[in-house]
Structures are given as structure tokens and as C-alpha cells.
CSV table of C-alpha atoms in Angstrom, one decimal:
chain,number,residue,atom,x,y,z
Z,1167,MET,CA,95.8,114.2,88.2
Z,1168,HIS,CA,95.8,116.3,85.0
Z,1169,LEU,CA,95.5,115.2,81.4
Z,1170,VAL,CA,99.0,113.7,80.7
Z,1171,VAL,CA,99.3,112.0,84.2
Z,1172,ARG,CA,95.9,110.4,83.8
Z,1173,ARG,CA,96.7,109.2,80.3
Z,1174,LEU,CA,100.1,107.8,81.3
Z,1175,ALA,CA,98.5,106.2,84.3
Z,1176,ALA,CA,95.8,104.6,82.0
Z,1177,ALA,CA,98.6,103.3,79.8
Z,1178,GLY,CA,100.4,101.7,82.7
Z,1179,VAL,CA,103.2,104.2,82.6
Z,1180,ALA,CA,102.5,105.6,86.1
Z,1181,ALA,CA,103.9,102.3,87.5
Z,1182,GLY,CA,106.9,102.7,85.3
Z,1183,LEU,CA,107.5,106.2,86.7
Z,1184,ALA,CA,107.2,104.8,90.2
Z,1185,VAL,CA,109.9,102.3,89.4
Z,1186,ALA,CA,112.0,105.1,87.8
Z,1187,ALA,CA,111.9,107.0,91.1
Z,1188,THR,CA,114.0,104.3,92.6
Z,1189,ALA,CA,116.9,105.1,90.4
Z,1190,CYS,CA,118.8,108.4,90.4
Z,1191,SER,CA,120.7,109.9,87.5
Z,1192,SER,CA,120.9,113.3,85.9
Z,1193,GLY,CA,117.6,113.9,84.3
Z,1194,PRO,CA,116.9,115.2,80.8
Z,1195,GLU,CA,117.0,118.9,80.3
Z,1196,HIS,CA,113.7,120.5,79.2
Z,1197,PRO,CA,113.5,124.1,78.0
Z,1198,SER,CA,111.1,126.4,79.9
Z,1199,VAL,CA,107.8,126.4,78.1
Z,1200,ALA,CA,105.2,129.2,78.2
Z,1201,PRO,CA,102.2,127.7,76.2
Z,1202,LEU,CA,100.1,130.8,76.0
Z,1203,ALA,CA,103.1,132.9,75.0
Z,1204,GLN,CA,103.9,130.6,72.1
Z,1205,ILE,CA,100.3,130.5,70.6
Z,1206,SER,CA,99.2,133.4,68.4
Z,1207,ILE,CA,95.8,134.0,66.8
Z,1208,ASP,CA,96.6,137.2,64.9
Z,1209,GLU,CA,94.5,136.2,61.9
Z,1210,GLN,CA,91.8,133.7,61.0
Z,1211,THR,CA,92.9,131.1,58.5
Z,1212,THR,CA,92.0,127.5,57.4
Z,1213,ALA,CA,93.9,124.3,57.7
Z,1214,GLN,CA,95.8,123.4,54.5
Z,1215,ASN,CA,95.3,119.7,55.2
Z,1216,GLY,CA,91.6,120.2,55.8
Z,1217,ILE,CA,91.4,118.8,59.4
Z,1218,ASP,CA,89.4,121.9,60.5
Z,1219,GLN,CA,86.5,120.6,58.4
Z,1220,LEU,CA,86.4,117.3,60.3
Z,1221,ALA,CA,84.8,116.3,63.6
Z,1222,PRO,CA,87.2,116.4,66.6
Z,1223,PRO,CA,87.2,112.6,67.1
Z,1224,GLU,CA,88.1,112.1,63.4
Z,1225,VAL,CA,91.0,114.6,63.7
Z,1226,LEU,CA,92.3,112.6,66.7
Z,1227,GLU,CA,92.0,109.4,64.8
Z,1228,ARG,CA,93.9,110.8,61.8
Z,1229,ALA,CA,96.6,112.3,64.1
Z,1230,ILE,CA,97.3,108.9,65.7
Z,1231,ALA,CA,97.4,107.2,62.3
Z,1232,ALA,CA,99.8,109.9,61.0
Z,1233,MET,CA,102.0,109.4,64.1
Z,1234,ARG,CA,102.1,105.6,63.5
Z,1235,ALA,CA,102.9,106.1,59.8
Z,1236,ALA,CA,105.9,108.2,60.6
Z,1237,GLY,CA,107.6,105.2,62.0
Z,1238,THR,CA,109.6,107.1,64.6
Z,1239,TYR,CA,109.1,110.0,66.9
Z,1240,ARG,CA,110.2,111.6,70.1
Z,1241,VAL,CA,108.2,112.5,73.2
Z,1242,THR,CA,109.7,115.1,75.7
Z,1243,GLY,CA,108.3,117.2,78.5
Z,1244,THR,CA,107.3,117.5,82.1
Z,1245,THR,CA,103.9,117.0,83.5
Z,1246,VAL,CA,102.2,119.4,86.0
Z,1247,GLY,CA,102.9,116.7,88.7
Z,1248,GLY,CA,106.7,116.8,87.9
Z,1249,ASN,CA,107.0,113.5,85.9
Z,1250,THR,CA,109.5,113.9,83.1
Z,1251,ILE,CA,109.8,111.9,79.8
Z,1252,ASP,CA,112.3,112.0,77.0
Z,1253,ILE,CA,111.7,108.9,74.9
Z,1254,ALA,CA,112.4,108.2,71.2
Z,1255,PHE,CA,110.2,105.5,69.7
Z,1256,GLN,CA,110.7,103.3,66.7
Z,1257,ASP,CA,107.4,101.7,65.8
Z,1258,GLY,CA,107.5,97.9,65.8
Z,1259,VAL,CA,111.0,97.9,67.5
Z,1260,GLY,CA,110.8,99.7,70.9
Z,1261,SER,CA,112.1,102.9,72.5
Z,1262,ALA,CA,115.0,104.4,74.4
Z,1263,GLY,CA,115.3,107.3,76.7
Z,1264,THR,CA,114.6,108.5,80.2
Z,1265,VAL,CA,111.5,108.7,82.4
Z,1266,GLY,CA,111.1,109.7,86.1
Z,1267,SER,CA,109.8,111.9,88.7
Z,1268,GLN,CA,112.1,113.3,91.5
Z,1269,ASN,CA,114.7,110.8,90.0
Z,1270,THR,CA,115.0,109.5,86.5
Z,1271,VAL,CA,115.9,106.2,85.0
Z,1272,GLN,CA,117.4,105.4,81.6
Z,1273,LEU,CA,115.6,102.7,79.7
Z,1274,VAL,CA,115.7,100.6,76.6
Z,1275,ALA,CA,112.4,98.8,75.9
Z,1276,THR,CA,111.9,96.1,73.3
Z,1277,ALA,CA,109.4,93.3,72.9
Z,1278,GLY,CA,112.2,91.0,74.3
Z,1279,GLY,CA,112.6,92.9,77.6
Z,1280,VAL,CA,112.9,96.2,79.4
Z,1281,TYR,CA,116.3,97.3,80.6
Z,1282,VAL,CA,116.9,100.1,83.0
Z,1283,THR,CA,119.9,101.8,84.6
Z,1284,GLY,CA,120.6,104.6,87.0
Z,1285,ASP,CA,122.3,105.5,90.2
Z,1286,THR,CA,123.9,102.4,91.8
Z,1287,ALA,CA,123.0,103.3,95.4
Z,1288,SER,CA,119.3,103.8,94.6
Z,1289,LEU,CA,119.1,100.6,92.5
Z,1290,ALA,CA,120.9,98.6,95.2
Z,1291,ALA,CA,118.4,99.9,97.8
Z,1292,GLN,CA,115.6,98.6,95.6
Z,1293,VAL,CA,117.0,95.1,95.0
Z,1294,GLY,CA,119.1,94.5,98.2
Z,1295,ALA,CA,121.9,96.3,99.8
Z,1296,ASP,CA,124.4,93.5,99.4
Z,1297,VAL,CA,124.2,93.5,95.6
Z,1298,ASP,CA,125.6,97.0,95.0
Z,1299,THR,CA,128.9,95.7,93.6
Z,1300,THR,CA,127.0,93.3,91.4
Z,1301,ILE,CA,124.9,96.0,89.7
Z,1302,ALA,CA,127.4,98.8,89.6
Z,1303,GLY,CA,127.5,100.2,86.2
Z,1304,LYS,CA,125.1,97.6,84.9
Z,1305,TRP,CA,121.7,97.6,83.2
Z,1306,LEU,CA,118.9,95.7,85.0
Z,1307,LEU,CA,116.6,93.4,83.2
Z,1308,ILE,CA,113.5,93.9,85.3
Z,1309,SER,CA,110.9,91.2,86.1
Z,1310,ALA,CA,107.7,90.9,84.2
Z,1311,GLU,CA,105.8,92.3,87.2
Z,1312,ALA,CA,108.1,95.3,87.5
Z,1313,ALA,CA,108.3,95.8,83.7
Z,1314,SER,CA,104.5,96.0,83.4
Z,1315,GLY,CA,104.7,99.7,84.1
Z,1316,PHE,CA,107.2,100.1,81.3
Z,1317,ALA,CA,105.6,97.8,78.8
Z,1318,ILE,CA,103.9,100.6,76.9
Z,1319,PHE,CA,107.3,101.9,75.9
Z,1320,ALA,CA,108.0,98.8,73.9
Z,1321,ASP,CA,105.4,99.6,71.2
Z,1322,GLY,CA,105.2,103.0,69.6
Z,1323,SER,CA,101.7,102.4,68.2
Z,1324,ALA,CA,100.4,101.2,71.6
Z,1325,PHE,CA,101.9,104.3,73.2
Z,1326,ALA,CA,100.3,106.6,70.7
Z,1327,SER,CA,96.8,105.0,71.1
Z,1328,ALA,CA,96.9,104.7,74.9
Z,1329,VAL,CA,98.2,108.2,75.6
Z,1330,LEU,CA,96.5,110.2,73.0
Z,1331,GLY,CA,93.4,108.1,72.5
Z,1332,ALA,CA,92.4,107.7,76.2
Z,1333,GLU,CA,89.7,110.4,75.9
Z,1334,ALA,CA,87.5,111.6,73.0
Z,1335,PRO,CA,87.8,115.4,72.3
Z,1336,SER,CA,84.6,117.3,72.3
Z,1337,ASP,CA,85.6,120.5,70.4
Z,1338,MET,CA,88.3,122.1,68.3
Z,1339,THR,CA,89.9,125.5,68.2
Z,1340,ASP,CA,90.3,127.6,65.1
Z,1341,VAL,CA,93.6,127.3,63.2
Z,1342,THR,CA,96.3,129.1,65.2
Z,1343,GLU,CA,100.1,129.2,65.3
Z,1344,VAL,CA,101.9,127.0,67.8
Z,1345,ASP,CA,105.6,127.2,68.0
Z,1346,GLY,CA,105.6,128.7,64.5
Z,1347,GLN,CA,103.4,126.1,62.9
Z,1348,ALA,CA,99.8,126.3,62.0
Z,1349,ALA,CA,97.7,123.9,64.2
Z,1350,VAL,CA,94.3,123.2,65.5
Z,1351,GLY,CA,93.7,122.4,69.2
Z,1352,LEU,CA,91.6,119.4,70.2
Z,1353,LEU,CA,89.8,120.1,73.5
Z,1354,PHE,CA,89.2,117.4,76.1
Z,1355,PRO,CA,86.3,118.3,78.4
Z,1356,GLU,CA,86.9,115.8,81.2
Z,1357,THR,CA,90.5,117.0,81.9
Z,1358,GLY,CA,90.7,120.4,80.3
Z,1359,GLY,CA,93.7,119.5,78.2
Z,1360,THR,CA,94.5,120.4,74.6
Z,1361,LEU,CA,96.2,118.4,71.9
Z,1362,TRP,CA,97.7,120.6,69.2
Z,1363,VAL,CA,97.7,118.9,65.7
Z,1364,ALA,CA,99.5,120.2,62.6
Z,1365,ALA,CA,97.2,122.0,60.2
Z,1366,THR,CA,99.6,121.6,57.3
Z,1367,GLY,CA,101.0,118.5,55.8
Z,1368,GLU,CA,100.3,115.3,57.7
Z,1369,PRO,CA,98.1,116.0,60.8
Z,1370,LEU,CA,100.8,115.0,63.3
Z,1371,PRO,CA,100.5,115.7,67.0
Z,1372,LEU,CA,102.7,118.6,68.0
Z,1373,ARG,CA,102.1,119.1,71.7
Z,1374,LEU,CA,99.8,118.0,74.5
Z,1375,GLU,CA,99.0,120.7,77.2
Z,1376,GLU,CA,97.5,119.8,80.5
Z,1377,LYS,CA,95.1,122.1,82.3
Z,1378,GLY,CA,97.1,124.6,84.3
Z,1379,ALA,CA,100.2,124.2,82.2
Z,1380,SER,CA,102.8,126.9,82.9
Z,1381,ALA,CA,106.4,127.6,82.2
Z,1382,GLY,CA,108.3,124.3,82.2
Z,1383,ALA,CA,105.5,122.0,83.4
Z,1384,GLY,CA,102.3,120.5,81.9
Z,1385,VAL,CA,103.6,120.4,78.3
Z,1386,ILE,CA,104.5,117.2,76.4
Z,1387,THR,CA,106.0,117.7,72.9
Z,1388,PHE,CA,106.0,115.4,70.0
Z,1389,SER,CA,108.8,115.8,67.5
Z,1390,ASP,CA,111.5,114.2,65.3
Z,1391,TYR,CA,109.1,112.4,63.2
Z,1392,GLY,CA,110.8,110.0,60.7
Z,1393,THR,CA,114.2,110.6,62.4
Z,1394,GLU,CA,116.4,107.5,62.8
Z,1395,VAL,CA,116.1,106.0,66.3
Z,1396,ALA,CA,118.6,103.6,67.8
Z,1397,VAL,CA,116.9,101.0,70.0
Z,1398,THR,CA,119.8,98.7,71.0
Z,1399,PRO,CA,119.6,96.4,74.1
Z,1400,PRO,CA,122.7,96.5,76.2
Z,1401,ALA,CA,125.4,93.8,75.8
Z,1402,GLU,CA,124.7,90.6,77.7
Z,1403,ASP,CA,127.7,91.1,79.9
Z,1404,ALA,CA,126.4,94.5,81.0
Z,1405,VAL,CA,123.0,93.2,82.1
Z,1406,VAL,CA,122.0,91.9,85.5
Z,1407,ASP,CA,118.7,89.8,85.4
Z,1408,LEU,CA,116.9,90.7,88.7
Z,1409,THR,CA,114.8,87.6,88.5
Z,1410,LYS,CA,118.1,85.6,89.1
Z,1411,ILE,CA,119.1,87.6,92.2
Z,1412,PRO,CA,118.1,85.9,95.5
Z,1413,ALA,CA,115.6,87.9,97.6
Z,1414,GLN,CA,117.2,89.7,100.5
């Protein structure tokens, strides 16, 4: 497993992706990404926000704090292993979006529950072939056991800490340009990954690259900081509580 997969697994998200694989819907579209082609080091410069003068662990700490302070943010991308994520977070409220591997599932996660929806046939196969008419077009309120893999999505702060703070960086690059923005790269020795952090304004995380990242895979992007996020649980009549469906 590479950087993002290991961190998502450490956060309990790997189980969520396994659940997501049981539902099939059209997945989020992600543009092709060529990490090295989008990073230029034409000239040496310094970080306007001063993070290049700090120790790497302190930069990571400030990046996570800035992420939390933003209140909302979006995480998109595809891991080297093929897991996709397109989730918008509202700190203290929850999140909404899609996650998956070969198949994807749409979810809304709040402190009060985790709701998922997807292809009826795949969902029916998971909970019992005789309930396909019951769950057609519905959202599933999944059990506490099944929801444990998705629980990290219900708290933006917990997600930020678990995914970005799972390993301490040992070194840091010079200030370079990433996607047109000045940034420093935090280097993680255990996994070979790099977290790019803004070198101007608030030191917000910009992108997380796994070792071996190539076009379209191994890059997770953090964006839309402070943008309004709608985290709205589905209407009660659109929900099927799986804990109330008899075992097949």
C-alpha cells in the first residue's frame, strides 16, 4: 500500500471503500494528473508565510490547523490502487460525496448516521436478493458495524488529522510552484509520499502525492476551502434502515 491507501486504511476508510465496492453507480470524473509536469523549480524563492523556516512536523501541524480553521474543504482524487474519493466536508457537521474502488457509492455522513446509495442490483446482492424492490431508489442507513468504515467522513477535523497526520514528515523541499501556486513539499520517509502545502497565505494542504504517482493516479487534491457545503441527510421516506431488514 502506498501513502494515501495506508492513511485511509489507518483512518478506517479502507473498510468504507470495501462497502462502497458493493454499490455501483457512475463514479466521479477526475482529470488526468501528471504531478512532475505540474511542478516547476525555475527559480529559488522563499515562503511568504514563513513555513520554510519551520521544522517539517511543525509545518504539518500548522497545515492541519489551517484546514480545520477553513471550516469546509473538498478532497478529490484517485489512489495508485484505484480507490477514488470526491468528498466535501463541513467541519462539525459531516460530509457528502462519493468514494469507491471498482464501483463507487454516494454517501452523506453525519454524527447521526451514515447514508449510502448506489446501484440497486449491487445493493440488493449485499443485503438480500428479495429486498431489491424495497431498496430501489432508496438511501440505506447502514448499521454501526458497517458504518465504522465510513465514520471518519462524519468529522472533517478527524479526517484531516487521521489522513494527514498518520506519519511525521522528516524533510521538506524548497519552495516550488505546484499547480500555479507557491508551495513546499513535506516528505514522508516511510511511504515516500509528499504533501504539498501552500507557501503563501494560510499554509493549507494542496495535494498529497503517493510514491509512484502518475497521470490520473496517486494524487489527492484538497480544494474549495471555505466554500459552502450542503450536508443534508435524505428524507425519512427515502431511507431504508438496514438494521430493520430481516437477515436472508
